Amino acid sequence: MDDTISLNQKISLELGLNHWQVDNVIQLLEGDATIPFISRYRKERTGSLDEVMLTQIRDRQEQLLELEKRRAFILKTIEEQGNLTPELKKSIFGAEALSVLEDLYLPYKPKRRTRATAAREKGLEPLASQIFEQKTIDVEKIAGTFVDPEKQVSDVDEALQGARDIMAEWVSENAGVREMLRKIFYNEGILTSKMIRGKESEGIKYKDYFEFSEPVKKIPSHRMLAIRRGEKEMFLSVDIQPDESMVHQRMEKMLITARNSSADQVRLAMYDAYKRLLKPSMENETRVETKKSADAEAITVFAENLRQLLLAPPMGQKRVLALDPGFRTGCKVVCLDEQ
């Protein structure tokens, strides 16, 4: 019950409403009342909230409930693994977005078999740990001690490659790095679309996007949706990414702490993590967010066009006298002129 009250207070603060309004709306929704019914017949309980605001309350409540459900699952899973530290617990409770919560859970999430998994099985995680500290050490000499043909580590290069695979996974699971890249992709990413070779005539309606690029943040909804349709129909190939050199610089600022051979190995692992693991993940997240934004904007435009259509005179250029018989709130009358 306390959690529910906390969620309601959060919704009221976010939407600038009185707490009692949110409480009553949620009670009515839990009683299977529909939004049109609440908007029209329960004005006294909601403070005359319209359908748009009622929908926002419903959707935000569902998001927060899903967030709390996921938070509880993650806490339980990590605790059962014996990895729940006070700092991690505090971070999980402080996460206000599902993406942040998933970033914190990622290092503890059950994984499919990866290159890093194979490297751990070869006993290379201690080597990765030593290198990742970026202390001044003889990297090749230490890597030589991990050479073991029985574990399929035939030489120093193979040992270092396995260590880099493990470090790349650590970088890709770093919550701070992921949050930084998420913002970069959305605020500074460039969407590029190209024609798929051999589809020129079939996809002629998408000719404006055969060689096209635009910042993700500035692209209008109708253009985004058109490009996604072209991609779905397999006429366009689409890519989203920011300037790679800029991304590398910002990642180095976060991760590289020395100038030595260990740092060089961490840098190589970082480049690999971005290209192989982080870029596909961030691009996918950006696609999801831009699709949601484009859909919302398209619905707003459609709703306004429909509103203007519904406000047009129903009988053309005629004067109309209309009566609304209301037993509870009283009878209403309206007079409309030709316009």
Coordinates of C-alpha atoms in Angstrom, one line a residue:
M1 CA 0.0 0.0 0.0
D2 CA 2.9 2.3 0.9
D3 CA 4.4 1.7 -2.6
T4 CA 1.1 2.5 -4.3
I5 CA 0.9 5.8 -2.4
S6 CA 4.5 6.6 -3.3
L7 CA 3.8 6.0 -6.9
N8 CA 0.7 8.1 -6.9
Q9 CA 2.6 11.0 -5.3
K10 CA 5.3 10.7 -8.0
I11 CA 2.6 10.9 -10.7
S12 CA 1.0 13.9 -9.1
L13 CA 4.3 15.7 -8.9
E14 CA 5.3 14.8 -12.5
L15 CA 2.0 15.9 -14.0
G16 CA 1.4 18.9 -11.7
L17 CA -1.8 17.5 -10.2
N18 CA -3.3 17.3 -6.7
H19 CA -2.7 14.0 -5.0
W20 CA -6.4 13.3 -4.5
Q21 CA -7.0 13.6 -8.2
V22 CA -4.5 10.9 -9.1
D23 CA -5.7 8.7 -6.2
N24 CA -9.3 8.9 -7.4
V25 CA -8.4 8.4 -11.1
I26 CA -6.5 5.2 -10.3
Q27 CA -9.3 3.9 -8.0
L28 CA -11.8 4.4 -10.8
L29 CA -9.5 2.7 -13.3
E30 CA -8.9 -0.2 -11.0
G31 CA -12.7 -0.5 -10.7
D32 CA -12.8 -1.1 -14.5
A33 CA -14.1 2.4 -15.4
T34 CA -13.1 3.5 -18.9
I35 CA -11.4 6.8 -19.6
P36 CA -14.3 8.3 -21.6
F37 CA -16.7 7.3 -18.7
I38 CA -14.5 8.9 -16.1
S39 CA -13.9 12.1 -18.2
R40 CA -17.7 12.6 -18.8
Y41 CA -19.4 11.2 -15.7
R42 CA -16.9 11.5 -12.8
K43 CA -15.8 15.1 -13.2
E44 CA -16.4 15.8 -9.5
R45 CA -14.0 13.1 -8.4
T46 CA -11.2 14.0 -10.8
G47 CA -11.4 17.8 -10.8
S48 CA -12.7 17.8 -14.4
L49 CA -9.6 16.2 -15.9
D50 CA -9.9 15.6 -19.6
E51 CA -9.2 12.3 -21.5
V52 CA -5.6 13.3 -22.4
M53 CA -4.6 13.8 -18.7
L54 CA -6.5 10.7 -17.6
T55 CA -4.5 8.7 -20.3
Q56 CA -1.2 10.2 -19.0
I57 CA -2.1 9.1 -15.5
R58 CA -3.0 5.6 -16.6
D59 CA 0.1 5.2 -18.8
R60 CA 2.5 6.6 -16.2
Q61 CA 1.1 4.3 -13.5
E62 CA 1.6 1.3 -15.7
Q63 CA 5.2 2.4 -16.4
L64 CA 6.0 2.9 -12.8
L65 CA 4.4 -0.4 -11.8
E66 CA 6.4 -2.2 -14.4
L67 CA 9.6 -0.5 -13.2
E68 CA 8.9 -1.5 -9.6
K69 CA 8.2 -5.1 -10.6
R70 CA 11.4 -5.2 -12.6
R71 CA 13.3 -3.6 -9.7
A72 CA 12.1 -6.3 -7.3
F73 CA 13.1 -9.1 -9.6
I74 CA 16.6 -7.7 -10.2
L75 CA 17.2 -7.2 -6.5
K76 CA 16.1 -10.7 -5.7
T77 CA 18.2 -12.2 -8.5
I78 CA 21.4 -10.4 -7.6
E79 CA 20.8 -11.1 -3.9
E80 CA 20.4 -14.8 -4.6
Q81 CA 23.8 -14.7 -6.5
G82 CA 25.4 -13.2 -3.4
N83 CA 26.5 -10.0 -5.3
L84 CA 24.2 -7.4 -3.8
T85 CA 26.4 -4.8 -2.1
P86 CA 25.0 -1.8 -0.2
E87 CA 26.2 0.5 -3.0
L88 CA 24.6 -1.5 -5.7
K89 CA 21.4 -1.8 -3.8
K90 CA 21.3 2.0 -3.4
S91 CA 21.9 2.5 -7.1
I92 CA 19.1 0.1 -8.0
F93 CA 16.6 1.8 -5.7
G94 CA 17.7 5.2 -7.1
A95 CA 17.1 4.2 -10.8
E96 CA 14.2 6.2 -12.2
A97 CA 14.2 4.7 -15.7
L98 CA 14.0 1.1 -16.9
S99 CA 17.1 1.6 -19.1
V100 CA 19.2 2.6 -16.1
L101 CA 17.9 -0.3 -14.2
E102 CA 18.8 -2.8 -17.0
D103 CA 22.3 -1.3 -17.2
L104 CA 22.9 -2.0 -13.5
Y105 CA 21.6 -5.5 -13.9
L106 CA 23.6 -6.3 -17.0
P107 CA 26.8 -7.5 -15.4
Y108 CA 24.7 -10.0 -13.3
K109 CA 22.3 -11.1 -16.0
P110 CA 22.5 -14.7 -17.1
K111 CA 24.3 -14.7 -20.5
R112 CA 24.5 -16.8 -23.5
R113 CA 27.9 -18.2 -24.5
T114 CA 30.2 -15.3 -25.7
R115 CA 33.8 -14.8 -26.6
A116 CA 34.4 -13.6 -23.0
T117 CA 32.8 -16.8 -21.7
A118 CA 35.2 -18.9 -23.7
A119 CA 38.1 -16.7 -22.5
R120 CA 37.1 -17.2 -18.9
E121 CA 36.9 -21.0 -19.4
K122 CA 40.6 -20.8 -20.6
G123 CA 41.5 -19.2 -17.2
L124 CA 42.3 -15.7 -18.7
E125 CA 40.1 -13.6 -16.3
P126 CA 43.0 -13.0 -13.8
L127 CA 45.1 -11.7 -16.8
A128 CA 42.3 -9.4 -17.8
S129 CA 42.0 -8.1 -14.2
Q130 CA 45.7 -7.2 -14.0
I131 CA 45.7 -5.4 -17.4
F132 CA 42.4 -3.6 -16.6
E133 CA 44.1 -2.0 -13.6
Q134 CA 46.4 -0.2 -16.1
K135 CA 49.4 -0.4 -13.8
T136 CA 52.9 -0.4 -15.3
I137 CA 53.7 -4.1 -15.9
D138 CA 55.3 -6.2 -18.6
V139 CA 52.1 -7.3 -20.3
E140 CA 53.6 -9.8 -22.7
K141 CA 55.7 -11.4 -19.9
I142 CA 52.6 -11.9 -17.7
A143 CA 50.5 -13.0 -20.6
G144 CA 53.2 -15.7 -21.3
T145 CA 52.4 -17.3 -17.9
F146 CA 48.9 -17.9 -19.1
V147 CA 49.9 -19.8 -22.2
D148 CA 48.6 -23.4 -21.9
P149 CA 48.0 -25.6 -24.9
E150 CA 45.8 -27.9 -22.9
K151 CA 43.4 -24.9 -22.3
Q152 CA 43.7 -23.9 -26.0
V153 CA 45.9 -20.9 -25.3
S154 CA 48.7 -21.6 -27.7
D155 CA 50.7 -18.3 -27.5
V156 CA 50.9 -14.8 -26.0
D157 CA 48.7 -13.2 -28.7
E158 CA 45.9 -15.6 -28.0
A159 CA 46.1 -15.0 -24.3
L160 CA 46.0 -11.2 -24.8
Q161 CA 43.1 -11.6 -27.2
G162 CA 41.1 -13.6 -24.7
A163 CA 41.9 -10.9 -22.0
R164 CA 40.6 -8.2 -24.4
D165 CA 37.4 -10.2 -25.0
I166 CA 36.8 -10.2 -21.2
M167 CA 37.6 -6.5 -20.8
A168 CA 35.4 -5.6 -23.8
E169 CA 32.5 -7.3 -22.0
W170 CA 33.3 -5.3 -18.8
V171 CA 33.3 -2.1 -20.8
S172 CA 30.0 -2.9 -22.5
E173 CA 28.4 -3.6 -19.2
N174 CA 29.6 -0.4 -17.5
A175 CA 26.5 1.6 -16.6
G176 CA 28.2 4.9 -16.8
V177 CA 29.5 4.2 -20.3
R178 CA 26.1 3.0 -21.5
E179 CA 24.3 6.1 -20.1
M180 CA 26.9 8.4 -21.8
L181 CA 26.5 6.6 -25.2
R182 CA 22.7 6.6 -24.9
K183 CA 22.7 10.4 -24.7
I184 CA 25.3 10.7 -27.5
F185 CA 23.3 8.5 -29.9
Y186 CA 20.1 10.4 -29.3
N187 CA 21.5 13.9 -29.2
E188 CA 24.4 13.7 -31.6
G189 CA 23.6 10.6 -33.7
I190 CA 23.2 10.7 -37.5
L191 CA 20.5 8.6 -39.2
T192 CA 21.7 7.5 -42.7
S193 CA 19.6 5.6 -45.2
K194 CA 20.7 4.1 -48.5
M195 CA 19.0 2.3 -51.3
I196 CA 19.5 -1.5 -51.4
R197 CA 21.1 -2.3 -54.7
G198 CA 18.8 -3.6 -57.3
K199 CA 15.7 -2.2 -55.7
E200 CA 15.7 1.2 -57.6
S201 CA 12.6 0.7 -59.6
E202 CA 10.5 -1.2 -57.0
G203 CA 11.3 1.3 -54.3
I204 CA 10.9 4.4 -56.4
K205 CA 8.5 6.0 -53.9
Y206 CA 11.4 6.1 -51.4
K207 CA 13.8 7.8 -53.8
D208 CA 14.2 10.8 -51.5
Y209 CA 15.9 8.5 -49.0
F210 CA 18.2 6.6 -51.4
E211 CA 21.1 8.7 -50.2
F212 CA 19.9 10.5 -47.1
S213 CA 21.3 11.6 -43.7
E214 CA 20.0 13.8 -40.9
P215 CA 20.6 14.2 -37.2
V216 CA 18.4 11.9 -35.2
K217 CA 17.3 14.7 -32.9
K218 CA 16.0 16.9 -35.7
I219 CA 14.4 14.4 -38.1
P220 CA 10.6 15.0 -38.2
S221 CA 8.2 12.2 -37.4
H222 CA 6.8 11.7 -40.9
R223 CA 10.3 11.3 -42.3
M224 CA 11.3 8.9 -39.6
L225 CA 8.3 6.7 -40.2
A226 CA 8.7 6.8 -44.0
I227 CA 12.3 5.6 -43.7
R228 CA 11.3 2.9 -41.3
R229 CA 8.7 1.7 -43.7
G230 CA 11.2 1.7 -46.5
E231 CA 13.6 -0.4 -44.4
K232 CA 10.8 -2.8 -43.4
E233 CA 9.9 -3.3 -47.0
M234 CA 13.6 -4.0 -47.8
F235 CA 14.1 -1.0 -50.1
L236 CA 16.4 0.9 -47.7
S237 CA 19.3 0.1 -45.4
V238 CA 19.4 2.3 -42.3
D239 CA 22.2 3.1 -39.9
I240 CA 22.3 5.3 -36.8
Q241 CA 25.6 6.4 -35.2
P242 CA 27.4 9.5 -34.0
D243 CA 30.9 10.4 -35.0
E244 CA 33.1 7.5 -34.1
S245 CA 36.2 9.4 -33.3
M246 CA 34.3 11.6 -30.9
V247 CA 32.8 8.5 -29.2
H248 CA 36.2 7.0 -28.8
Q249 CA 37.6 10.2 -27.2
R250 CA 34.8 10.3 -24.6
M251 CA 35.1 6.7 -23.8
E252 CA 38.9 7.0 -23.4
K253 CA 38.3 9.9 -21.0
M254 CA 36.1 7.6 -18.8
L255 CA 38.2 4.5 -19.1
I256 CA 41.8 5.1 -19.8
T257 CA 43.8 6.2 -16.7
A258 CA 47.4 5.6 -17.7
R259 CA 49.9 5.7 -20.6
N260 CA 51.5 2.3 -20.7
S261 CA 51.2 -1.1 -22.4
S262 CA 48.3 -2.1 -20.1
A263 CA 46.3 1.0 -21.1
D264 CA 47.0 0.2 -24.8
Q265 CA 45.4 -3.2 -24.3
V266 CA 42.4 -1.6 -22.5
R267 CA 42.1 0.8 -25.4
L268 CA 41.9 -2.0 -28.0
A269 CA 39.3 -3.8 -25.8
M270 CA 37.3 -0.5 -25.6
Y271 CA 37.3 -0.1 -29.4
D272 CA 36.2 -3.7 -29.8
A273 CA 33.5 -3.2 -27.2
Y274 CA 32.0 -0.2 -29.0
K275 CA 32.0 -1.8 -32.5
R276 CA 30.9 -5.3 -31.5
L277 CA 28.7 -4.8 -28.5
L278 CA 27.8 -1.2 -27.6
K279 CA 27.0 0.3 -31.0
P280 CA 24.4 -2.3 -32.0
S281 CA 22.8 -2.1 -28.5
M282 CA 22.7 1.8 -28.5
E283 CA 21.4 1.9 -32.1
N284 CA 18.6 -0.5 -31.2
E285 CA 17.6 1.6 -28.2
T286 CA 17.7 4.8 -30.3
R287 CA 15.5 3.2 -32.9
V288 CA 12.9 2.2 -30.3
E289 CA 12.9 5.7 -28.7
T290 CA 12.7 7.6 -32.0
K291 CA 9.8 5.2 -33.1
K292 CA 7.9 6.0 -29.9
S293 CA 8.4 9.7 -30.4
A294 CA 7.5 9.6 -34.1
D295 CA 4.3 7.6 -33.3
A296 CA 3.3 10.0 -30.6
E297 CA 3.8 13.0 -32.8
A298 CA 1.9 11.4 -35.7
I299 CA -1.0 10.6 -33.4
T300 CA -1.1 14.2 -32.3
V301 CA -1.2 15.5 -35.8
F302 CA -3.9 13.0 -36.8
A303 CA -6.0 13.9 -33.7
E304 CA -5.8 17.6 -34.5
N305 CA -6.9 17.0 -38.1
L306 CA -9.7 14.8 -36.9
R307 CA -10.7 17.4 -34.4
Q308 CA -11.0 20.1 -37.1
L309 CA -13.1 17.6 -39.1
L310 CA -15.4 16.9 -36.2
L311 CA -15.8 20.6 -35.5
A312 CA -17.0 21.3 -39.0
P313 CA -20.8 22.1 -39.3
P314 CA -22.5 18.7 -39.3
M315 CA -25.4 19.9 -41.6
G316 CA -23.4 22.3 -43.7
Q317 CA -24.4 26.0 -43.8
K318 CA -27.4 25.7 -41.5
R319 CA -28.4 27.2 -38.2
V320 CA -28.8 24.5 -35.5
L321 CA -30.5 24.4 -32.1
A322 CA -29.4 21.4 -30.0
L323 CA -30.6 20.0 -26.7
D324 CA -28.8 17.7 -24.3
P325 CA -31.3 16.3 -21.8
G326 CA -29.4 15.7 -18.5
F327 CA -31.2 14.3 -15.5
R328 CA -28.4 14.6 -13.1
T329 CA -26.6 17.8 -14.2
G330 CA -29.5 19.6 -15.9
C331 CA -30.6 20.1 -19.5
K332 CA -28.2 22.0 -21.8
V333 CA -29.0 23.9 -25.0
V334 CA -26.7 25.3 -27.6
C335 CA -27.4 27.5 -30.7
L336 CA -25.0 27.4 -33.7
D337 CA -25.1 29.8 -36.6
E338 CA -24.3 29.0 -40.2
Q339 CA -20.5 29.0 -39.5

